[in-house]
mmCIF file of C-alpha atoms in Angstrom:
data_model
loop_
_atom_site.group_PDB
_atom_site.id
_atom_site.type_symbol
_atom_site.label_atom_id
_atom_site.label_comp_id
_atom_site.label_asym_id
_atom_site.label_seq_id
_atom_site.Cartn_x
_atom_site.Cartn_y
_atom_site.Cartn_z
ATOM 1 C CA MET A 1 49.089 28.172 167.472
ATOM 2 C CA THR A 2 52.671 26.899 167.143
ATOM 3 C CA LYS A 3 55.242 29.022 168.928
ATOM 4 C CA HIS A 4 57.987 30.044 166.525
ATOM 5 C CA GLN A 5 61.525 31.167 167.347
ATOM 6 C CA GLN A 6 61.831 34.939 167.192
ATOM 7 C CA LEU A 7 64.500 36.944 165.376
ATOM 8 C CA GLN A 8 66.907 39.166 167.319
ATOM 9 C CA ARG A 9 66.671 42.965 167.598
ATOM 10 C CA ARG A 10 69.993 44.241 166.248
ATOM 11 C CA LEU A 11 69.206 47.201 163.954
ATOM 12 C CA GLY A 12 69.435 50.835 165.053
ATOM 13 C CA VAL A 13 68.252 53.979 163.270
ATOM 14 C CA ALA A 14 71.306 54.241 160.989
ATOM 15 C CA ASP A 15 71.173 50.624 159.810
ATOM 16 C CA ALA A 16 67.400 50.623 159.274
ATOM 17 C CA THR A 17 67.558 53.931 157.371
ATOM 18 C CA ALA A 18 70.397 52.632 155.183
ATOM 19 C CA ILE A 19 68.390 49.523 154.273
ATOM 20 C CA GLY A 20 65.383 51.663 153.326
ATOM 21 C CA LEU A 21 67.421 54.203 151.372
ATOM 22 C CA GLY A 22 69.386 51.446 149.650
ATOM 23 C CA SER A 23 66.108 49.996 148.423
ATOM 24 C CA MET A 24 64.830 53.348 147.137
ATOM 25 C CA LEU A 25 68.090 54.135 145.345
ATOM 26 C CA GLY A 26 68.246 50.830 143.493
ATOM 27 C CA ALA A 27 68.537 50.378 139.759
ATOM 28 C CA GLY A 28 65.284 52.332 139.363
ATOM 29 C CA VAL A 29 66.986 55.667 139.951
ATOM 30 C CA PHE A 30 69.168 54.990 136.890
ATOM 31 C CA VAL A 31 66.250 54.330 134.533
ATOM 32 C CA VAL A 32 62.924 55.660 135.899
ATOM 33 C CA PHE A 33 63.364 59.258 134.720
ATOM 34 C CA ALA A 34 63.048 58.281 131.037
ATOM 35 C CA PRO A 35 59.666 56.467 131.104
ATOM 36 C CA ALA A 36 58.315 59.057 133.544
ATOM 37 C CA ALA A 37 59.411 61.854 131.172
ATOM 38 C CA ARG A 38 57.700 60.095 128.266
ATOM 39 C CA LEU A 39 54.441 60.312 130.198
ATOM 40 C CA ALA A 40 54.751 63.661 132.001
ATOM 41 C CA GLY A 41 57.196 65.534 129.756
ATOM 42 C CA SER A 42 58.400 68.800 131.259
ATOM 43 C CA LEU A 43 56.009 68.188 134.193
ATOM 44 C CA LEU A 44 58.288 65.403 135.425
ATOM 45 C CA LEU A 45 58.981 67.172 138.718
ATOM 46 C CA VAL A 46 55.241 67.421 139.406
ATOM 47 C CA ALA A 47 54.960 63.652 138.947
ATOM 48 C CA ILE A 48 57.895 63.072 141.319
ATOM 49 C CA ALA A 49 56.371 65.400 143.928
ATOM 50 C CA LEU A 50 52.987 63.643 143.640
ATOM 51 C CA ALA A 51 54.626 60.233 144.038
ATOM 52 C CA GLY A 52 56.483 61.604 147.058
ATOM 53 C CA ALA A 53 53.253 62.905 148.616
ATOM 54 C CA VAL A 54 51.530 59.519 148.289
ATOM 55 C CA ALA A 55 54.675 57.818 149.563
ATOM 56 C CA TYR A 56 54.694 60.148 152.590
ATOM 57 C CA CYS A 57 51.134 59.138 153.468
ATOM 58 C CA ASN A 58 52.130 55.490 153.171
ATOM 59 C CA ALA A 59 55.318 55.998 155.171
ATOM 60 C CA VAL A 60 53.382 57.572 158.039
ATOM 61 C CA ALA A 61 50.881 54.690 157.988
ATOM 62 C CA SER A 62 53.704 52.119 157.885
ATOM 63 C CA ALA A 63 55.471 53.806 160.798
ATOM 64 C CA GLN A 64 52.277 53.900 162.891
ATOM 65 C CA LEU A 65 51.560 50.230 162.330
ATOM 66 C CA ALA A 66 55.155 49.007 162.633
ATOM 67 C CA ALA A 67 55.472 50.715 166.016
ATOM 68 C CA LYS A 68 52.329 48.905 167.207
ATOM 69 C CA TYR A 69 53.173 45.537 165.602
ATOM 70 C CA PRO A 70 56.988 45.254 165.645
ATOM 71 C CA LYS A 71 57.072 41.876 163.917
ATOM 72 C CA SER A 72 58.395 40.558 160.634
ATOM 73 C CA GLY A 73 55.943 40.638 157.746
ATOM 74 C CA GLY A 74 55.018 44.313 157.381
ATOM 75 C CA THR A 75 51.562 44.945 155.965
ATOM 76 C CA TYR A 76 50.744 41.241 155.906
ATOM 77 C CA ILE A 77 50.674 41.396 159.707
ATOM 78 C CA TYR A 78 49.024 44.836 159.881
ATOM 79 C CA GLY A 79 46.242 43.786 157.528
ATOM 80 C CA ARG A 80 45.538 40.612 159.486
ATOM 81 C CA LYS A 81 45.487 42.403 162.840
ATOM 82 C CA GLN A 82 43.441 45.450 161.840
ATOM 83 C CA LEU A 83 41.300 44.301 158.893
ATOM 84 C CA GLY A 84 41.156 40.515 158.930
ATOM 85 C CA GLU A 85 42.900 37.516 157.435
ATOM 86 C CA TRP A 86 41.887 38.065 153.799
ATOM 87 C CA PRO A 87 43.149 41.678 153.453
ATOM 88 C CA GLY A 88 46.358 40.602 155.183
ATOM 89 C CA PHE A 89 46.788 37.723 152.760
ATOM 90 C CA LEU A 90 46.104 40.040 149.818
ATOM 91 C CA ALA A 91 48.960 42.304 150.928
ATOM 92 C CA GLY A 92 51.363 39.474 151.729
ATOM 93 C CA TRP A 93 50.712 37.548 148.521
ATOM 94 C CA GLY A 94 51.080 40.689 146.419
ATOM 95 C CA PHE A 95 54.361 41.548 148.132
ATOM 96 C CA VAL A 96 55.915 38.075 147.879
ATOM 97 C CA THR A 97 54.962 37.494 144.240
ATOM 98 C CA GLY A 98 55.595 41.003 142.958
ATOM 99 C CA LYS A 99 58.858 41.469 144.801
ATOM 100 C CA SER A 100 60.156 38.044 143.772
ATOM 101 C CA ALA A 101 59.838 39.247 140.177
ATOM 102 C CA SER A 102 61.608 42.457 141.200
ATOM 103 C CA CYS A 103 64.443 40.396 142.708
ATOM 104 C CA ALA A 104 64.926 38.622 139.395
ATOM 105 C CA ALA A 105 64.863 41.937 137.514
ATOM 106 C CA MET A 106 67.455 43.507 139.828
ATOM 107 C CA ALA A 107 69.714 40.476 139.503
ATOM 108 C CA LEU A 108 69.429 40.501 135.710
ATOM 109 C CA THR A 109 70.092 44.244 135.588
ATOM 110 C CA PHE A 110 73.289 43.667 137.553
ATOM 111 C CA GLY A 111 74.293 40.886 135.157
ATOM 112 C CA GLN A 112 73.682 43.096 132.119
ATOM 113 C CA TYR A 113 75.859 45.881 133.527
ATOM 114 C CA VAL A 114 78.719 43.598 134.591
ATOM 115 C CA ALA A 115 78.793 40.983 131.800
ATOM 116 C CA PRO A 116 76.189 41.575 129.063
ATOM 117 C CA GLY A 117 77.037 38.349 127.259
ATOM 118 C CA TYR A 118 76.645 36.274 130.429
ATOM 119 C CA ALA A 119 73.926 38.236 132.219
ATOM 120 C CA THR A 120 71.877 35.273 133.463
ATOM 121 C CA PRO A 121 74.755 33.239 134.990
ATOM 122 C CA VAL A 122 76.113 36.385 136.663
ATOM 123 C CA ALA A 123 72.617 37.208 137.953
ATOM 124 C CA ILE A 124 72.287 33.721 139.472
ATOM 125 C CA ALA A 125 75.698 34.081 141.099
ATOM 126 C CA ALA A 126 74.649 37.434 142.583
ATOM 127 C CA VAL A 127 71.473 35.895 144.050
ATOM 128 C CA ALA A 128 73.503 33.061 145.594
ATOM 129 C CA ALA A 129 76.131 35.407 147.040
ATOM 130 C CA LEU A 130 73.657 37.865 148.561
ATOM 131 C CA THR A 131 71.539 35.062 149.991
ATOM 132 C CA GLY A 132 74.722 33.824 151.648
ATOM 133 C CA VAL A 133 75.279 37.284 153.163
ATOM 134 C CA ASN A 134 71.706 37.334 154.470
ATOM 135 C CA LEU A 135 72.166 33.920 156.087
ATOM 136 C CA LEU A 136 75.092 35.330 158.085
ATOM 137 C CA GLY A 137 72.687 37.628 159.968
ATOM 138 C CA ILE A 138 70.908 40.954 159.613
ATOM 139 C CA THR A 139 73.922 42.967 160.782
ATOM 140 C CA ARG A 140 75.987 41.608 157.864
ATOM 141 C CA THR A 141 73.148 42.568 155.524
ATOM 142 C CA ALA A 142 73.086 46.102 156.965
ATOM 143 C CA PHE A 143 76.891 46.432 156.706
ATOM 144 C CA LEU A 144 76.991 45.448 153.031
ATOM 145 C CA THR A 145 74.000 47.701 152.325
ATOM 146 C CA ARG A 146 75.910 50.687 153.760
ATOM 147 C CA ILE A 147 78.898 49.986 151.489
ATOM 148 C CA LEU A 148 76.748 49.671 148.366
ATOM 149 C CA LEU A 149 74.732 52.764 149.326
ATOM 150 C CA ALA A 150 77.936 54.806 149.671
ATOM 151 C CA VAL A 151 78.957 53.782 146.137
ATOM 152 C CA VAL A 152 75.532 54.715 144.747
ATOM 153 C CA LEU A 153 75.446 58.106 146.505
ATOM 154 C CA ALA A 154 78.936 58.923 145.187
ATOM 155 C CA THR A 155 77.793 57.978 141.670
ATOM 156 C CA LEU A 156 74.674 60.145 141.886
ATOM 157 C CA ALA A 157 76.769 63.066 143.145
ATOM 158 C CA PHE A 158 79.022 62.606 140.110
ATOM 159 C CA VAL A 159 75.999 62.614 137.771
ATOM 160 C CA ALA A 160 74.751 65.806 139.423
ATOM 161 C CA ALA A 161 78.141 67.472 138.982
ATOM 162 C CA ALA A 162 78.283 66.404 135.320
ATOM 163 C CA SER A 163 74.813 67.831 134.697
ATOM 164 C CA ILE A 164 75.781 71.144 136.286
ATOM 165 C CA LEU A 165 79.130 71.406 134.457
ATOM 166 C CA GLY A 166 77.887 69.955 131.174
ATOM 167 C CA PRO A 167 77.256 71.888 127.947
ATOM 168 C CA HIS A 168 74.216 74.076 127.441
ATOM 169 C CA VAL A 169 71.083 72.313 126.149
ATOM 170 C CA ALA A 170 71.692 73.791 122.687
ATOM 171 C CA ASP A 171 75.024 71.987 122.514
ATOM 172 C CA VAL A 172 73.664 68.554 123.404
ATOM 173 C CA GLY A 173 73.801 66.051 120.556
ATOM 174 C CA THR A 174 72.005 62.832 119.950
ATOM 175 C CA VAL A 175 72.149 60.328 122.793
ATOM 176 C CA SER A 176 71.057 56.712 123.112
ATOM 177 C CA GLY A 177 67.887 56.347 121.139
ATOM 178 C CA PRO A 178 67.193 58.830 118.335
ATOM 179 C CA SER A 179 66.309 62.220 119.735
ATOM 180 C CA GLY A 180 63.708 62.621 117.046
ATOM 181 C CA ALA A 181 61.896 59.473 118.153
ATOM 182 C CA VAL A 182 59.844 61.409 120.667
ATOM 183 C CA SER A 183 58.388 64.761 119.758
ATOM 184 C CA GLY A 184 56.939 66.873 122.528
ATOM 185 C CA PRO A 185 56.608 63.916 124.925
ATOM 186 C CA GLY A 186 54.185 63.776 127.814
ATOM 187 C CA SER A 187 51.289 65.890 128.955
ATOM 188 C CA ALA A 188 49.359 66.846 132.071
ATOM 189 C CA TRP A 189 47.319 63.661 131.579
ATOM 190 C CA GLY A 190 50.519 61.666 131.941
ATOM 191 C CA ILE A 191 51.329 62.971 135.413
ATOM 192 C CA LEU A 192 49.338 60.274 137.239
ATOM 193 C CA PRO A 193 50.787 57.231 135.423
ATOM 194 C CA ALA A 194 54.247 58.822 135.643
ATOM 195 C CA ALA A 195 53.755 59.268 139.395
ATOM 196 C CA GLY A 196 52.772 55.600 139.591
ATOM 197 C CA LEU A 197 56.079 54.596 138.000
ATOM 198 C CA VAL A 198 58.125 56.895 140.243
ATOM 199 C CA PHE A 199 56.203 55.723 143.321
ATOM 200 C CA PHE A 200 57.486 52.214 142.703
ATOM 201 C CA ALA A 201 61.016 53.547 143.190
ATOM 202 C CA PHE A 202 59.991 55.148 146.502
ATOM 203 C CA ALA A 203 58.478 51.965 147.922
ATOM 204 C CA GLY A 204 61.712 50.750 149.513
ATOM 205 C CA TYR A 205 60.817 51.915 153.000
ATOM 206 C CA ALA A 206 58.543 48.846 153.191
ATOM 207 C CA ARG A 207 61.726 46.876 153.785
ATOM 208 C CA ILE A 208 62.150 48.627 157.141
ATOM 209 C CA ALA A 209 58.657 47.591 158.214
ATOM 210 C CA THR A 210 59.173 43.970 157.143
ATOM 211 C CA LEU A 211 62.220 43.887 159.453
ATOM 212 C CA GLY A 212 60.174 45.053 162.456
ATOM 213 C CA GLU A 213 61.173 42.029 164.535
ATOM 214 C CA GLU A 214 64.877 42.860 164.161
ATOM 215 C CA VAL A 215 64.793 46.582 165.025
ATOM 216 C CA LYS A 216 65.830 47.884 168.454
ATOM 217 C CA ASP A 217 63.212 50.004 170.242
ATOM 218 C CA PRO A 218 60.817 49.777 167.264
ATOM 219 C CA ALA A 219 58.370 52.435 168.487
ATOM 220 C CA ARG A 220 61.185 55.008 168.227
ATOM 221 C CA VAL A 221 63.494 53.605 165.548
ATOM 222 C CA ILE A 222 61.018 52.546 162.833
ATOM 223 C CA PRO A 223 59.229 55.913 162.399
ATOM 224 C CA ARG A 224 62.563 57.751 162.284
ATOM 225 C CA ALA A 225 64.094 55.308 159.814
ATOM 226 C CA VAL A 226 61.045 55.197 157.525
ATOM 227 C CA LEU A 227 60.549 58.968 157.340
ATOM 228 C CA GLY A 228 64.287 59.673 157.194
ATOM 229 C CA ALA A 229 64.853 57.261 154.291
ATOM 230 C CA LEU A 230 61.880 58.666 152.370
ATOM 231 C CA ALA A 231 62.949 62.287 152.897
ATOM 232 C CA GLY A 232 66.444 61.522 151.644
ATOM 233 C CA ALA A 233 65.175 59.666 148.577
ATOM 234 C CA LEU A 234 62.657 62.384 147.671
ATOM 235 C CA VAL A 235 65.294 65.122 147.807
ATOM 236 C CA ILE A 236 67.639 63.073 145.612
ATOM 237 C CA TYR A 237 64.952 62.249 143.017
ATOM 238 C CA LEU A 238 63.743 65.858 142.800
ATOM 239 C CA LEU A 239 67.293 67.197 142.489
ATOM 240 C CA LEU A 240 68.269 64.686 139.809
ATOM 241 C CA GLY A 241 65.018 65.273 137.922
ATOM 242 C CA ALA A 242 65.580 69.035 137.887
ATOM 243 C CA LEU A 243 69.202 68.675 136.758
ATOM 244 C CA LEU A 244 68.316 66.208 133.990
ATOM 245 C CA LEU A 245 65.566 68.481 132.651
ATOM 246 C CA ALA A 246 67.993 71.399 132.640
ATOM 247 C CA HIS A 247 70.808 69.418 131.034
ATOM 248 C CA LEU A 248 68.989 67.321 128.403
ATOM 249 C CA PRO A 249 66.128 68.301 126.068
ATOM 250 C CA VAL A 250 62.973 66.636 127.361
ATOM 251 C CA GLN A 251 62.521 64.652 124.134
ATOM 252 C CA VAL A 252 66.066 63.299 124.480
ATOM 253 C CA LEU A 253 65.488 62.416 128.152
ATOM 254 C CA ALA A 254 62.225 60.654 127.273
ATOM 255 C CA SER A 255 63.817 58.526 124.529
ATOM 256 C CA SER A 256 66.880 57.538 126.552
ATOM 257 C CA THR A 257 67.492 53.995 127.728
ATOM 258 C CA ALA A 258 70.061 55.097 130.333
ATOM 259 C CA PRO A 259 69.328 58.736 131.266
ATOM 260 C CA LEU A 260 71.991 59.169 133.953
ATOM 261 C CA LEU A 261 74.643 57.632 131.734
ATOM 262 C CA ASP A 262 73.558 59.890 128.869
ATOM 263 C CA ALA A 263 73.758 62.926 131.121
ATOM 264 C CA VAL A 264 77.398 62.155 131.883
ATOM 265 C CA GLU A 265 78.313 61.254 128.306
ATOM 266 C CA GLN A 266 76.910 64.586 127.127
ATOM 267 C CA SER A 267 78.985 66.575 129.632
ATOM 268 C CA ARG A 268 82.523 67.724 130.250
ATOM 269 C CA LEU A 269 82.942 64.687 132.531
ATOM 270 C CA ALA A 270 82.212 62.120 129.809
ATOM 271 C CA ALA A 271 85.372 60.199 130.640
ATOM 272 C CA GLY A 272 83.707 59.188 133.910
ATOM 273 C CA ALA A 273 80.868 57.279 132.193
ATOM 274 C CA PRO A 274 82.183 53.871 133.368
ATOM 275 C CA ALA A 275 81.751 55.101 136.954
ATOM 276 C CA VAL A 276 78.014 55.505 136.301
ATOM 277 C CA GLN A 277 77.820 51.940 135.017
ATOM 278 C CA ALA A 278 79.613 50.734 138.154
ATOM 279 C CA GLY A 279 77.207 52.759 140.310
ATOM 280 C CA ALA A 280 74.205 51.250 138.548
ATOM 281 C CA ALA A 281 75.604 47.779 139.173
ATOM 282 C CA ALA A 282 76.082 48.591 142.871
ATOM 283 C CA ALA A 283 72.558 50.007 143.055
ATOM 284 C CA SER A 284 71.153 46.809 141.562
ATOM 285 C CA LEU A 285 73.005 44.755 144.161
ATOM 286 C CA GLY A 286 71.834 46.997 147.008
ATOM 287 C CA ALA A 287 68.207 46.779 145.920
ATOM 288 C CA LEU A 288 68.484 43.017 145.395
ATOM 289 C CA LEU A 289 69.972 42.537 148.869
ATOM 290 C CA ALA A 290 67.138 44.483 150.530
ATOM 291 C CA LEU A 291 64.478 42.784 148.400
ATOM 292 C CA ILE A 292 65.633 39.258 149.244
ATOM 293 C CA THR A 293 65.697 40.233 152.919
ATOM 294 C CA GLY A 294 62.183 41.706 152.862
ATOM 295 C CA VAL A 295 60.563 38.925 150.820
ATOM 296 C CA GLY A 296 62.119 36.286 153.062
ATOM 297 C CA ARG A 297 60.744 37.923 156.225
ATOM 298 C CA THR A 298 57.274 38.309 154.714
ATOM 299 C CA ALA A 299 57.264 34.680 153.554
ATOM 300 C CA MET A 300 58.289 33.628 157.077
ATOM 301 C CA ALA A 301 55.431 35.661 158.591
ATOM 302 C CA MET A 302 52.909 34.122 156.171
ATOM 303 C CA ALA A 303 54.200 30.645 157.014
ATOM 304 C CA ARG A 304 53.737 31.328 160.733
ATOM 305 C CA GLU A 305 50.054 31.951 160.018
ATOM 306 C CA HIS A 306 49.839 28.890 157.713
ATOM 307 C CA ASP A 307 49.239 31.003 154.597
ATOM 308 C CA LEU A 308 52.417 29.493 153.132
ATOM 309 C CA PRO A 309 54.016 26.102 153.942
ATOM 310 C CA VAL A 310 54.851 26.113 157.648
ATOM 311 C CA SER A 311 58.406 24.914 156.947
ATOM 312 C CA LEU A 312 59.194 28.443 155.705
ATOM 313 C CA ALA A 313 58.777 29.723 159.279
ATOM 314 C CA ARG A 314 61.942 27.966 160.479
ATOM 315 C CA VAL A 315 64.514 30.270 162.053
ATOM 316 C CA GLY A 316 68.087 29.099 162.480
ATOM 317 C CA GLY A 317 71.756 30.008 162.328
ATOM 318 C CA ARG A 318 74.218 31.531 164.766
ATOM 319 C CA HIS A 319 72.543 34.913 164.212
ATOM 320 C CA PRO A 320 68.896 33.799 163.807
ATOM 321 C CA VAL A 321 67.526 34.315 160.296
ATOM 322 C CA PRO A 322 64.585 32.736 158.397
ATOM 323 C CA VAL A 323 66.835 30.159 156.755
ATOM 324 C CA THR A 324 64.237 28.148 154.848
ATOM 325 C CA ALA A 325 62.358 31.224 153.625
ATOM 326 C CA GLU A 326 65.564 32.892 152.416
ATOM 327 C CA LEU A 327 66.624 29.761 150.512
ATOM 328 C CA ALA A 328 63.135 29.348 149.040
ATOM 329 C CA VAL A 329 63.092 32.950 147.820
ATOM 330 C CA ALA A 330 66.509 32.479 146.221
ATOM 331 C CA ALA A 331 65.296 29.304 144.495
ATOM 332 C CA VAL A 332 62.198 31.057 143.109
ATOM 333 C CA VAL A 333 64.290 33.982 141.832
ATOM 334 C CA VAL A 334 66.744 31.634 140.102
ATOM 335 C CA LEU A 335 63.806 29.756 138.551
ATOM 336 C CA LEU A 336 62.398 33.050 137.208
ATOM 337 C CA LEU A 337 65.799 33.932 135.765
ATOM 338 C CA LEU A 338 66.020 30.603 133.968
ATOM 339 C CA THR A 339 62.448 30.324 132.677
ATOM 340 C CA THR A 340 60.892 33.765 132.116
ATOM 341 C CA ASP A 341 61.484 37.169 130.585
ATOM 342 C CA VAL A 342 61.814 38.802 133.999
ATOM 343 C CA LEU A 343 61.968 42.363 132.681
ATOM 344 C CA THR A 344 58.466 41.819 131.253
ATOM 345 C CA VAL A 345 57.109 39.924 134.275
ATOM 346 C CA VAL A 346 58.188 42.654 136.689
ATOM 347 C CA GLY A 347 55.807 45.101 135.018
ATOM 348 C CA PHE A 348 52.963 44.021 137.278
ATOM 349 C CA SER A 349 54.966 44.674 140.443
ATOM 350 C CA SER A 350 54.059 48.382 140.475
ATOM 351 C CA PHE A 351 50.359 47.508 140.650
ATOM 352 C CA GLY A 352 51.008 44.965 143.385
ATOM 353 C CA VAL A 353 52.964 47.354 145.588
ATOM 354 C CA LEU A 354 50.235 49.999 145.301
ATOM 355 C CA LEU A 355 47.658 47.438 146.460
ATOM 356 C CA TYR A 356 50.024 46.519 149.296
ATOM 357 C CA TYR A 357 50.120 50.111 150.485
ATOM 358 C CA ALA A 358 46.380 50.513 149.992
ATOM 359 C CA VAL A 359 45.991 47.785 152.634
ATOM 360 C CA THR A 360 48.577 49.579 154.805
ATOM 361 C CA ASN A 361 46.579 52.808 154.765
ATOM 362 C CA ALA A 362 43.252 51.025 155.254
ATOM 363 C CA ALA A 363 44.711 49.294 158.320
ATOM 364 C CA ALA A 364 46.077 52.585 159.681
ATOM 365 C CA VAL A 365 42.652 54.243 159.309
ATOM 366 C CA THR A 366 41.288 51.804 161.914
ATOM 367 C CA LEU A 367 43.889 52.688 164.583
ATOM 368 C CA ARG A 368 42.495 54.440 167.642
ATOM 369 C CA ASP A 369 45.717 55.645 169.250
ATOM 370 C CA ARG A 370 47.672 57.848 166.847
ATOM 371 C CA PRO A 371 50.375 60.535 167.120
ATOM 372 C CA ARG A 372 49.604 64.128 166.182
ATOM 373 C CA HIS A 373 51.518 63.918 162.909
ATOM 374 C CA ALA A 374 49.344 61.015 161.709
ATOM 375 C CA PRO A 375 45.692 62.141 161.559
ATOM 376 C CA ARG A 376 43.131 59.697 160.161
ATOM 377 C CA TRP A 377 42.529 61.879 157.092
ATOM 378 C CA LEU A 378 46.177 61.403 156.095
ATOM 379 C CA ASN A 379 45.697 57.629 156.070
ATOM 380 C CA ALA A 380 42.509 58.035 154.021
ATOM 381 C CA ALA A 381 44.359 60.282 151.561
ATOM 382 C CA GLY A 382 47.091 57.653 151.241
ATOM 383 C CA LEU A 383 44.512 54.946 150.543
ATOM 384 C CA ALA A 384 42.853 57.056 147.843
ATOM 385 C CA GLY A 385 46.209 58.006 146.332
ATOM 386 C CA CYS A 386 47.332 54.372 146.073
ATOM 387 C CA LEU A 387 44.118 53.294 144.352
ATOM 388 C CA VAL A 388 44.206 56.218 141.903
ATOM 389 C CA LEU A 389 47.825 55.556 140.935
ATOM 390 C CA ALA A 390 47.209 51.796 140.692
ATOM 391 C CA PHE A 391 44.304 52.102 138.303
ATOM 392 C CA THR A 392 45.972 54.705 136.100
ATOM 393 C CA LEU A 393 48.941 52.402 135.402
ATOM 394 C CA PRO A 394 49.090 50.760 131.959
ATOM 395 C CA ALA A 395 46.330 48.139 131.646
ATOM 396 C CA ALA A 396 48.776 45.267 131.088
ATOM 397 C CA SER A 397 50.385 45.866 134.502
ATOM 398 C CA ALA A 398 47.046 46.023 136.314
ATOM 399 C CA LEU A 399 45.575 42.967 134.574
ATOM 400 C CA GLY A 400 48.719 40.870 135.016
ATOM 401 C CA MET A 401 48.893 41.435 138.763
ATOM 402 C CA ALA A 402 45.110 41.093 139.133
ATOM 403 C CA ALA A 403 45.413 37.596 137.660
ATOM 404 C CA VAL A 404 48.220 36.713 140.087
ATOM 405 C CA MET A 405 46.197 38.046 143.039
ATOM 406 C CA ALA A 406 43.089 36.121 141.940
ATOM 407 C CA ALA A 407 45.114 32.909 141.692
ATOM 408 C CA GLY A 408 46.477 33.410 145.209
ATOM 409 C CA LEU A 409 43.061 34.158 146.713
ATOM 410 C CA ALA A 410 41.512 31.149 144.971
ATOM 411 C CA GLY A 411 44.352 28.935 146.171
ATOM 412 C CA ARG A 412 43.885 30.082 149.770
ATOM 413 C CA ALA A 413 40.133 29.447 149.559
ATOM 414 C CA VAL A 414 40.752 25.885 148.329
ATOM 415 C CA VAL A 415 43.296 25.194 151.100
ATOM 416 C CA LEU A 416 40.968 26.537 153.798
ATOM 417 C CA ALA A 417 38.086 24.446 152.463
ATOM 418 C CA PHE A 418 40.299 21.347 152.489
ATOM 419 C CA ARG A 419 41.403 22.013 156.076
ATOM 420 C CA LYS A 420 37.807 22.544 157.198
ATOM 421 C CA ARG A 421 36.682 19.296 155.581
ATOM 422 C CA ARG A 422 39.590 17.382 157.141
ATOM 423 C CA LEU A 423 38.729 18.688 160.622
ATOM 424 C CA SER A 424 35.003 18.023 160.331
#
């Protein structure tokens, strides 16, 4: 096997946690409460807690495996090592394809907040700029992530204050989208699909695992960063969910297109609404930065194992980064922005990320050496939780990603058959 240049270990606990938290507090936190409320109604907090429980199982599994295999690629590597090449490919292909669509969606969201009339050109510029930051080295990526995360946290604190100080529910008027459009939204049956949507927002800690080759003392740092980022995100989502339910009628929350913005506009702090828009733009950039970083590292890992073109494995630069993989990811994202309706395409990403974590948990089940806080039954529960949430998502999401996965598996089978014939 070809020996590839390794990346450098530069990230500590604070940087790794910031990258994970920045991913989990992306643009999703500004929009996910509305579709989740449409499904779960007043049981929104139950859906968030369920998503958090499944995410905890996955975070523990990711931390176990990342400590054992501190390499770039995340579950692609874990699946290959513990389960075999095909499960590893399934995870890697799902991550690269699904998250590339997510990159395009985050970039377009940023463009729509900053310059609605020129959203696509601004989105392309954002992709180019953040790819440039990534090429300067992982420490530059972590530094910019911290700045963007600080802006987002300040914005969320402002939304929380507005919800607390805002008028009583009885005084709330019509917000974006007619309040009568949804009557008595959600039900107990909607908790599972709502949890599946919220889980997608929690999945950012995967970025920490994909950076395993660049983390100092990975056996200690990765578990702390993964669990710390998840705990912080879960507290923030539960707190915001509770405040939104108390501040806005559930039918208004469910019909909103921008629930956090609506919460501020229907409060005594309405004059600060532009700050929420700025925070959403920063969150989109933070999520995009982490996504490009994670997809590039996973693509590099797949190239090292010849599951993607080997040229993507090239590492270069003054502060070694996967140069070719990063540029290729940027090119794919720009192509998606120019040729597809990315906000529709990204719908299948939730299904893909749940399959990704199903492989993570299945790999963790096979580990012999495990810490006390990570019993085998917890990994099995995470595997079951991922599959349940995946197959209770809307059918269009599941079928769309299933088609993408089938195409990838078929393509790999053809390539392997060609290689075997050439060698024989």
